[in-house]
XYZ file of C-alpha atoms in Angstrom:
531
model
C 0.000 0.000 0.000
C 2.816 2.420 0.886
C 4.520 1.767 -2.449
C 1.227 2.304 -4.269
C 0.698 5.729 -2.620
C 4.227 6.849 -3.518
C 3.738 5.745 -7.126
C 0.464 7.615 -7.400
C 2.019 10.767 -5.919
C 4.873 10.572 -8.410
C 2.451 10.278 -11.334
C 0.463 13.316 -10.138
C 3.616 15.387 -9.666
C 4.871 14.468 -13.126
C 1.522 15.380 -14.625
C 1.619 18.789 -12.951
C 5.116 19.455 -14.259
C 4.093 18.495 -17.795
C 1.016 20.753 -17.556
C 3.059 23.723 -16.396
C 5.620 23.186 -19.147
C 2.889 22.968 -21.751
C 1.369 26.203 -20.469
C 4.714 27.961 -20.669
C 5.774 26.864 -24.099
C 2.589 26.975 -26.124
C 2.169 29.291 -29.094
C -0.637 31.137 -27.311
C 1.459 31.896 -24.228
C 1.152 35.482 -22.929
C 4.939 35.602 -22.929
C 4.793 36.467 -26.644
C 4.320 40.154 -25.769
C 7.132 40.079 -23.242
C 6.190 40.139 -19.578
C 7.868 40.664 -16.233
C 9.794 37.904 -14.511
C 7.687 35.024 -13.258
C 6.617 31.487 -14.000
C 6.331 30.972 -17.738
C 7.762 34.384 -18.662
C 11.063 35.368 -20.203
C 13.225 37.497 -17.911
C 13.762 41.010 -19.265
C 16.839 43.141 -18.709
C 16.292 46.234 -16.575
C 17.555 49.486 -18.016
C 17.344 53.009 -16.642
C 16.459 56.083 -18.709
C 16.318 59.760 -17.787
C 13.019 61.622 -18.111
C 12.448 65.376 -17.845
C 10.344 66.313 -14.837
C 8.133 69.153 -16.048
C 5.771 68.925 -13.072
C 2.868 67.763 -15.247
C 1.923 64.392 -13.743
C -1.410 64.772 -11.884
C -1.345 63.399 -8.340
C -3.961 60.792 -9.139
C -1.859 59.540 -12.056
C 1.181 58.878 -9.901
C 4.699 60.179 -10.444
C 7.208 60.347 -13.275
C 8.717 57.116 -11.913
C 5.421 55.206 -11.736
C 2.188 55.873 -13.591
C -0.100 54.175 -16.094
C 2.420 54.662 -18.917
C 5.536 53.452 -17.141
C 3.572 50.321 -16.225
C 2.269 49.925 -19.779
C 5.789 50.239 -21.183
C 7.118 47.528 -18.887
C 4.189 45.240 -19.621
C 4.522 45.570 -23.394
C 8.123 46.492 -24.145
C 11.179 44.235 -24.451
C 12.903 45.652 -21.349
C 11.967 46.689 -17.834
C 12.575 50.431 -17.683
C 13.381 52.395 -14.565
C 12.759 56.078 -15.256
C 15.019 58.620 -13.545
C 13.315 62.059 -13.368
C 15.428 65.218 -13.563
C 13.886 68.661 -13.240
C 13.712 70.330 -16.647
C 15.122 73.573 -15.257
C 18.115 71.717 -13.787
C 18.367 68.721 -16.108
C 21.923 69.159 -17.356
C 23.263 70.082 -13.930
C 21.573 67.079 -12.332
C 22.713 64.650 -15.035
C 26.259 66.013 -14.881
C 26.234 65.337 -11.137
C 24.933 61.795 -11.634
C 27.553 61.132 -14.315
C 30.352 62.425 -12.071
C 29.183 60.181 -9.214
C 28.908 57.120 -11.450
C 25.160 56.799 -10.857
C 23.770 58.166 -14.102
C 21.051 56.263 -16.014
C 22.018 53.763 -18.727
C 20.302 55.936 -21.340
C 20.636 59.722 -21.142
C 18.802 62.110 -23.406
C 18.619 65.798 -24.220
C 17.594 68.107 -27.048
C 20.930 69.958 -26.998
C 23.528 68.428 -29.312
C 26.317 70.559 -27.853
C 25.726 69.100 -24.395
C 25.824 65.579 -25.810
C 29.091 66.542 -27.524
C 30.535 67.637 -24.176
C 29.704 64.240 -22.707
C 31.360 62.534 -25.675
C 34.509 64.615 -25.128
C 34.471 63.675 -21.438
C 34.268 59.965 -22.247
C 30.881 59.741 -20.513
C 29.136 58.144 -23.502
C 29.874 55.140 -25.702
C 29.745 54.753 -29.504
C 26.844 52.766 -30.904
C 27.794 51.876 -34.486
C 28.494 48.190 -33.815
C 25.433 47.742 -31.599
C 23.160 49.337 -34.196
C 24.616 47.188 -36.952
C 24.342 43.923 -34.992
C 21.210 44.328 -32.916
C 18.986 47.027 -34.428
C 16.355 46.440 -37.086
C 13.865 49.319 -37.008
C 16.263 52.176 -36.234
C 18.924 50.904 -38.643
C 16.402 51.043 -41.472
C 14.942 54.325 -40.222
C 18.350 55.992 -40.286
C 18.892 54.913 -43.882
C 15.496 56.364 -44.788
C 16.245 59.635 -42.947
C 19.924 60.351 -43.700
C 19.586 64.004 -42.646
C 19.717 62.778 -39.035
C 23.148 61.173 -39.204
C 25.358 64.311 -38.993
C 23.615 65.314 -35.766
C 24.205 61.875 -34.229
C 27.842 61.610 -35.289
C 30.837 62.765 -33.222
C 34.423 62.144 -34.261
C 33.174 59.897 -37.049
C 31.135 57.619 -34.777
C 27.439 57.478 -33.909
C 26.852 58.314 -30.240
C 23.102 58.930 -30.189
C 19.797 57.602 -31.466
C 17.040 59.966 -32.585
C 13.943 60.299 -34.707
C 12.759 63.063 -37.014
C 11.262 65.970 -35.141
C 7.513 66.427 -35.760
C 6.687 69.660 -37.574
C 4.802 70.806 -34.490
C 8.127 70.629 -32.671
C 10.202 72.046 -35.538
C 8.139 75.205 -35.166
C 8.965 76.781 -31.836
C 8.535 80.520 -31.474
C 5.397 82.339 -32.555
C 3.718 85.745 -32.612
C 0.038 86.451 -32.028
C -1.932 89.655 -32.555
C -5.435 90.768 -31.655
C -7.257 90.998 -34.996
C -10.210 92.663 -33.250
C -7.882 95.462 -32.078
C -6.486 95.904 -35.578
C -10.038 96.104 -36.963
C -11.188 98.569 -34.316
C -8.278 100.950 -35.018
C -8.369 100.460 -38.792
C -4.913 98.891 -38.937
C -3.325 96.131 -40.979
C -1.080 93.402 -39.616
C 2.548 94.642 -39.607
C 5.014 93.161 -42.087
C 8.183 95.115 -41.143
C 9.843 96.184 -37.907
C 8.837 99.804 -38.623
C 5.206 98.772 -39.082
C 5.385 96.702 -35.897
C 6.499 99.795 -34.006
C 3.667 101.818 -35.532
C 0.990 99.253 -34.611
C 2.375 98.928 -31.066
C 2.251 102.708 -30.586
C -1.339 102.880 -31.783
C -2.301 99.978 -29.516
C -0.732 101.921 -26.619
C -2.494 105.188 -27.304
C -5.714 104.163 -29.070
C -7.551 102.491 -26.156
C -8.222 99.321 -28.187
C -9.938 97.554 -25.274
C -12.368 100.462 -24.906
C -12.080 100.825 -21.139
C -11.289 104.546 -21.316
C -7.954 104.084 -19.544
C -4.388 104.490 -20.747
C -3.379 101.077 -19.365
C -2.429 99.081 -22.471
C 0.993 97.415 -22.639
C 1.026 96.718 -26.379
C 3.465 93.802 -26.468
C 3.417 90.862 -24.050
C 7.103 89.950 -23.672
C 6.805 86.179 -23.445
C 9.515 83.616 -22.735
C 10.673 83.542 -26.379
C 10.459 87.287 -27.000
C 14.182 87.996 -27.210
C 14.699 85.187 -29.695
C 11.801 86.502 -31.787
C 13.237 90.016 -31.882
C 16.712 88.724 -32.734
C 15.330 86.670 -35.627
C 13.858 89.875 -37.067
C 17.450 91.063 -37.470
C 18.672 87.674 -38.755
C 20.769 86.894 -35.701
C 20.669 84.878 -32.498
C 22.731 84.837 -29.336
C 24.552 81.504 -29.579
C 24.584 80.782 -33.307
C 27.491 81.173 -35.684
C 27.055 82.866 -39.047
C 29.053 82.795 -42.253
C 30.734 85.937 -43.545
C 32.326 84.719 -46.733
C 33.983 81.462 -45.727
C 34.473 82.480 -42.099
C 32.269 81.900 -39.051
C 31.440 84.824 -36.763
C 29.647 84.631 -33.432
C 26.105 86.012 -33.404
C 26.478 88.316 -30.401
C 29.414 90.145 -32.007
C 27.672 91.205 -35.232
C 26.166 94.517 -36.319
C 22.861 92.629 -36.624
C 22.989 92.021 -32.881
C 23.641 95.683 -32.199
C 20.570 96.613 -34.218
C 18.459 94.018 -32.428
C 19.473 95.633 -29.122
C 18.562 99.058 -30.506
C 15.089 97.828 -31.466
C 14.406 96.198 -28.101
C 15.657 99.330 -26.351
C 13.230 101.436 -28.390
C 10.340 99.207 -27.317
C 11.444 99.596 -23.699
C 12.020 103.354 -23.811
C 8.627 103.996 -25.416
C 6.726 101.801 -22.952
C 5.660 99.365 -25.651
C 6.749 96.445 -23.463
C 6.487 95.973 -19.708
C 9.170 97.927 -17.825
C 9.640 94.908 -15.538
C 10.116 92.374 -18.329
C 13.764 91.747 -17.457
C 12.855 90.387 -14.013
C 9.812 88.520 -15.343
C 11.977 85.468 -15.969
C 9.112 82.973 -16.099
C 6.901 85.342 -18.167
C 4.062 85.203 -15.630
C 3.446 88.946 -15.881
C 3.444 88.773 -19.684
C 0.962 85.889 -19.587
C -1.358 87.849 -17.289
C -1.142 90.916 -19.535
C -2.240 88.836 -22.492
C -5.027 86.796 -20.926
C -6.528 89.843 -19.171
C -6.634 91.797 -22.431
C -3.983 94.382 -21.553
C -1.703 93.415 -24.465
C -2.488 93.053 -28.145
C 0.696 91.400 -29.433
C 2.172 88.266 -27.860
C 5.809 87.278 -28.500
C 5.820 83.709 -27.324
C 5.086 80.275 -28.830
C 3.156 79.190 -31.890
C 0.949 76.985 -29.689
C -0.663 78.963 -26.833
C -3.670 76.778 -26.033
C -4.139 77.781 -22.376
C -3.409 81.456 -23.009
C -5.827 81.458 -25.930
C -8.692 79.838 -24.041
C -8.113 81.939 -20.898
C -8.251 85.114 -22.977
C -11.466 83.959 -24.627
C -13.020 83.256 -21.242
C -12.153 86.793 -20.107
C -13.147 88.389 -23.410
C -15.337 86.219 -25.674
C -15.026 88.828 -28.455
C -11.231 88.596 -28.625
C -9.848 87.377 -31.973
C -6.201 86.348 -31.613
C -4.526 85.326 -34.882
C -1.006 84.227 -35.747
C 1.301 86.983 -36.966
C 3.842 86.167 -39.663
C 7.521 87.022 -39.158
C 8.320 90.624 -40.058
C 11.322 91.865 -42.018
C 14.029 94.378 -41.099
C 16.686 96.157 -43.118
C 18.591 92.846 -43.179
C 15.784 90.988 -44.907
C 13.400 88.370 -43.547
C 13.990 85.270 -41.482
C 11.391 82.943 -40.127
C 11.012 82.666 -36.389
C 13.212 80.164 -34.591
C 12.829 76.596 -35.827
C 14.481 73.494 -34.438
C 16.892 71.239 -36.343
C 15.710 67.864 -37.818
C 16.479 65.488 -34.912
C 14.173 65.393 -31.931
C 15.455 63.936 -28.657
C 19.077 62.716 -28.753
C 19.298 59.451 -26.785
C 22.820 58.480 -25.748
C 24.241 55.559 -23.754
C 26.218 55.894 -20.546
C 29.786 54.662 -21.061
C 29.398 52.637 -17.851
C 26.362 50.738 -19.157
C 27.126 47.046 -19.642
C 26.921 45.330 -23.019
C 23.763 43.553 -21.875
C 22.091 46.867 -21.030
C 23.187 48.531 -24.269
C 21.769 45.657 -26.322
C 18.550 45.800 -24.299
C 18.459 49.578 -24.784
C 18.883 49.290 -28.557
C 16.073 46.726 -28.740
C 13.885 48.917 -26.524
C 14.423 51.917 -28.816
C 13.585 49.747 -31.840
C 10.307 48.723 -30.183
C 9.489 52.283 -29.178
C 10.196 53.613 -32.674
C 8.211 50.862 -34.375
C 5.025 50.768 -32.287
C 5.513 51.649 -28.632
C 5.186 55.390 -29.199
C 1.616 55.423 -30.556
C -0.403 54.788 -27.376
C 1.959 56.985 -25.357
C 1.341 59.909 -27.714
C -2.339 59.305 -28.506
C -3.843 57.216 -25.711
C -6.187 54.331 -26.465
C -8.975 54.105 -29.032
C -12.506 54.618 -27.641
C -10.986 55.730 -24.354
C -9.032 58.806 -25.409
C -9.795 59.126 -29.112
C -11.890 57.866 -31.951
C -10.693 57.433 -35.516
C -12.090 60.215 -37.699
C -11.845 60.898 -41.432
C -8.524 59.997 -43.002
C -7.506 57.931 -39.980
C -7.065 61.026 -37.833
C -7.272 60.357 -34.076
C -9.896 62.712 -32.652
C -9.811 63.360 -28.915
C -12.990 62.341 -27.106
C -12.433 64.614 -24.113
C -9.651 67.201 -24.081
C -9.550 67.505 -20.296
C -9.364 63.748 -19.826
C -6.671 63.443 -22.481
C -4.526 66.134 -20.869
C -4.916 64.496 -17.473
C -4.212 60.918 -18.527
C -2.010 61.228 -21.607
C -0.747 64.793 -21.966
C 2.113 64.424 -19.471
C 3.488 61.247 -21.051
C 4.726 62.223 -24.516
C 8.442 62.285 -23.654
C 8.443 58.646 -22.592
C 8.338 58.061 -26.348
C 11.973 59.090 -26.659
C 11.932 58.035 -30.313
C 8.747 58.056 -32.334
C 7.197 58.548 -35.758
C 4.569 61.037 -34.665
C 3.915 63.384 -37.589
C 0.855 65.639 -37.714
C -0.351 67.884 -40.516
C -1.756 71.298 -39.552
C -5.144 70.511 -41.111
C -5.538 67.570 -38.741
C -5.861 69.716 -35.618
C -9.584 70.500 -36.017
C -10.244 66.807 -36.707
C -8.279 65.791 -33.624
C -9.778 68.363 -31.263
C -12.806 67.863 -29.050
C -16.087 68.903 -30.701
C -17.004 71.809 -28.372
C -16.965 75.283 -29.932
C -13.923 76.692 -28.113
C -11.786 73.595 -28.765
C -12.677 73.740 -32.445
C -11.994 77.482 -32.624
C -8.544 77.094 -31.137
C -7.778 74.026 -33.265
C -8.332 76.115 -36.396
C -6.256 78.972 -34.996
C -3.535 76.481 -34.045
C -3.480 74.947 -37.520
C -3.073 78.401 -39.021
C -0.402 79.324 -36.474
C 1.711 76.270 -37.333
C 1.409 77.026 -41.041
C 2.431 80.644 -40.440
C 5.322 79.634 -38.170
C 6.769 77.373 -40.881
C 6.050 79.658 -43.819
C 9.466 81.352 -43.768
C 12.735 79.441 -43.259
C 14.726 80.347 -40.176
C 18.223 81.656 -40.858
C 20.726 78.989 -39.952
C 24.044 79.125 -41.819
C 25.421 75.870 -40.413
C 23.522 72.795 -39.301
C 24.828 72.863 -35.736
C 27.251 74.850 -33.616
C 30.865 73.860 -32.880
C 31.267 71.351 -30.052
C 34.662 72.507 -28.770
C 35.546 72.389 -25.083
C 37.382 75.721 -25.381
C 34.249 77.369 -26.770
C 32.084 75.911 -24.010
C 34.429 77.317 -21.352
C 34.515 80.702 -23.046
C 30.728 80.954 -23.326
C 30.353 80.011 -19.652
C 32.550 82.969 -18.665
C 31.267 85.351 -21.345
C 27.522 84.789 -21.013
C 26.828 86.506 -17.652
C 28.997 89.467 -18.637
C 27.244 89.876 -21.985
C 23.793 89.646 -20.384
C 24.753 92.360 -17.899
C 25.943 94.653 -20.712
C 22.803 93.997 -22.728
C 20.622 94.794 -19.720
C 22.443 98.121 -19.256
C 21.801 99.003 -22.884
C 18.077 98.346 -22.454
C 17.494 100.107 -19.155
C 20.051 102.905 -18.855
C 18.268 105.389 -21.088
C 20.822 107.458 -23.002
C 23.719 106.461 -20.734
C 24.681 103.374 -22.779
C 23.886 103.309 -26.502
C 23.554 100.098 -28.523
C 26.846 100.941 -30.269
C 28.597 101.395 -26.925
C 27.043 98.130 -25.811
C 28.288 96.103 -28.785
C 31.747 97.684 -28.437
C 31.891 96.598 -24.796
C 30.629 93.107 -25.681
C 33.336 92.702 -28.319
C 35.966 93.980 -25.879
C 34.962 91.443 -23.218
C 34.939 88.635 -25.786
C 38.482 89.517 -26.797
C 39.628 89.859 -23.172
C 38.386 86.350 -22.408
C 40.352 84.843 -25.296
C 37.664 85.023 -27.953
C 40.036 85.587 -30.856
C 41.914 82.341 -30.163
C 38.655 80.421 -29.855
C 37.454 81.907 -33.158
C 40.533 80.415 -34.821
C 39.698 76.997 -33.367
C 36.088 77.362 -34.469
C 37.053 78.185 -38.021
C 39.548 75.309 -38.152
C 36.680 73.077 -37.003
C 34.434 74.544 -39.690
C 36.927 73.890 -42.488
C 37.271 70.264 -41.380
C 33.534 69.663 -41.039
C 31.950 72.032 -43.558
C 30.719 69.255 -45.855
C 28.335 67.912 -43.211
C 27.306 71.358 -41.911
C 25.354 72.421 -44.972
C 21.710 73.330 -44.527
C 19.021 73.808 -47.130
C 17.269 77.179 -47.152
C 17.350 79.340 -44.056
C 19.263 82.220 -45.598
């Protein structure tokens, strides 16, 4: 009897083992999508990736480390990802600290190619050519189909970053808006030159366009991108290099920059911008001036959804429309536009081979299909499919709460939207539809004129980085004096002092290095248009 019981127990145990094995290995096993560790599931490598903390995750959604999307990624992707949040306002500083301490994430990303170049020069990142060739499928093909990306990903002849093409909604960056109802009331046309812009601003200041009988209009809301917008009018920018013949010159040393300072000073002296704009570093005052109807021109972003709707709530008769870039005596440049690559994803030099391979496969998955739900949410929950396959939001507020914060988890993606899709994608209520149409027009206007960019990207020299770090606070102080000192410091005196400080800090020697760099790399620095 004892032997019989033991035999029976052995048969039962064997049967259970066979059943478990069959459940694990069958074609219908849930392991096909890649799950977490556990019985019947393939173990996945854990990798860590930085994520910018923009303070947008609602409390009920969780945190940047753990929310519905981080869980979805780990349930569906080929790796288990640990997200490392860094405050957007301190991202580079924080990541530099983590790198120095040896505790940085396996994958590190930024929008700034120059910062990635610094990490390459420091030996903090590792080249990816061999990994891409051996282990990538989707990105390897994608890079061949989008060769314009490669120069931005290449340092010292090797690929150090993975990226995808920037959506046109992200290529466009800066934007100008104007109150069409104010123009109509005062019998004015939209300005097309800097002189006309001055004229319209003066008439907004003195013509009581809001009809409240008070002289309280601040014509131009000086938003967070205002300086860049004004500089573009004079075909210059603070940290770009421009070609004069076959030689590169630094933007802040040019006559164009002097004339930009003169124009901004004129706006300040005449009270056409807020006298406190220099200390309004987060543009909160400018935002309030716009949404409360105290300003008629907004120098800001092409997409101002909250500012638009808040203004409409305060003044239902307001008619904000996008304003096209205006020309100066130097010609016409579009407002600032980003370069082709989106996020640049690099790999920590301390990441193991196993983690790099897992990271490459994760990026392949994200680029192929992982990005879509992260960007759009789920069908019948966050959107429905409208005409032409366009994903139309079912509830804007719900979308913003549950999906809006998550877009940057899709560190590579193929998200491309046409301006005419915005009304189809927007919620059906009247205000959402009104802004969607205004937004579509704003994007079209923002991209209408090419932005002046003489070389694809700036030099990535350590000597230049050190110089700019020392020069920048001095230059900003001089520029501020020019703006606020009345007649005490003229724009010409300001540019002379800026050039003097540049030279004192060793600028001439760095210019030689920059131009040597340009001659060696000029073939891959060419850009189409933008002149």
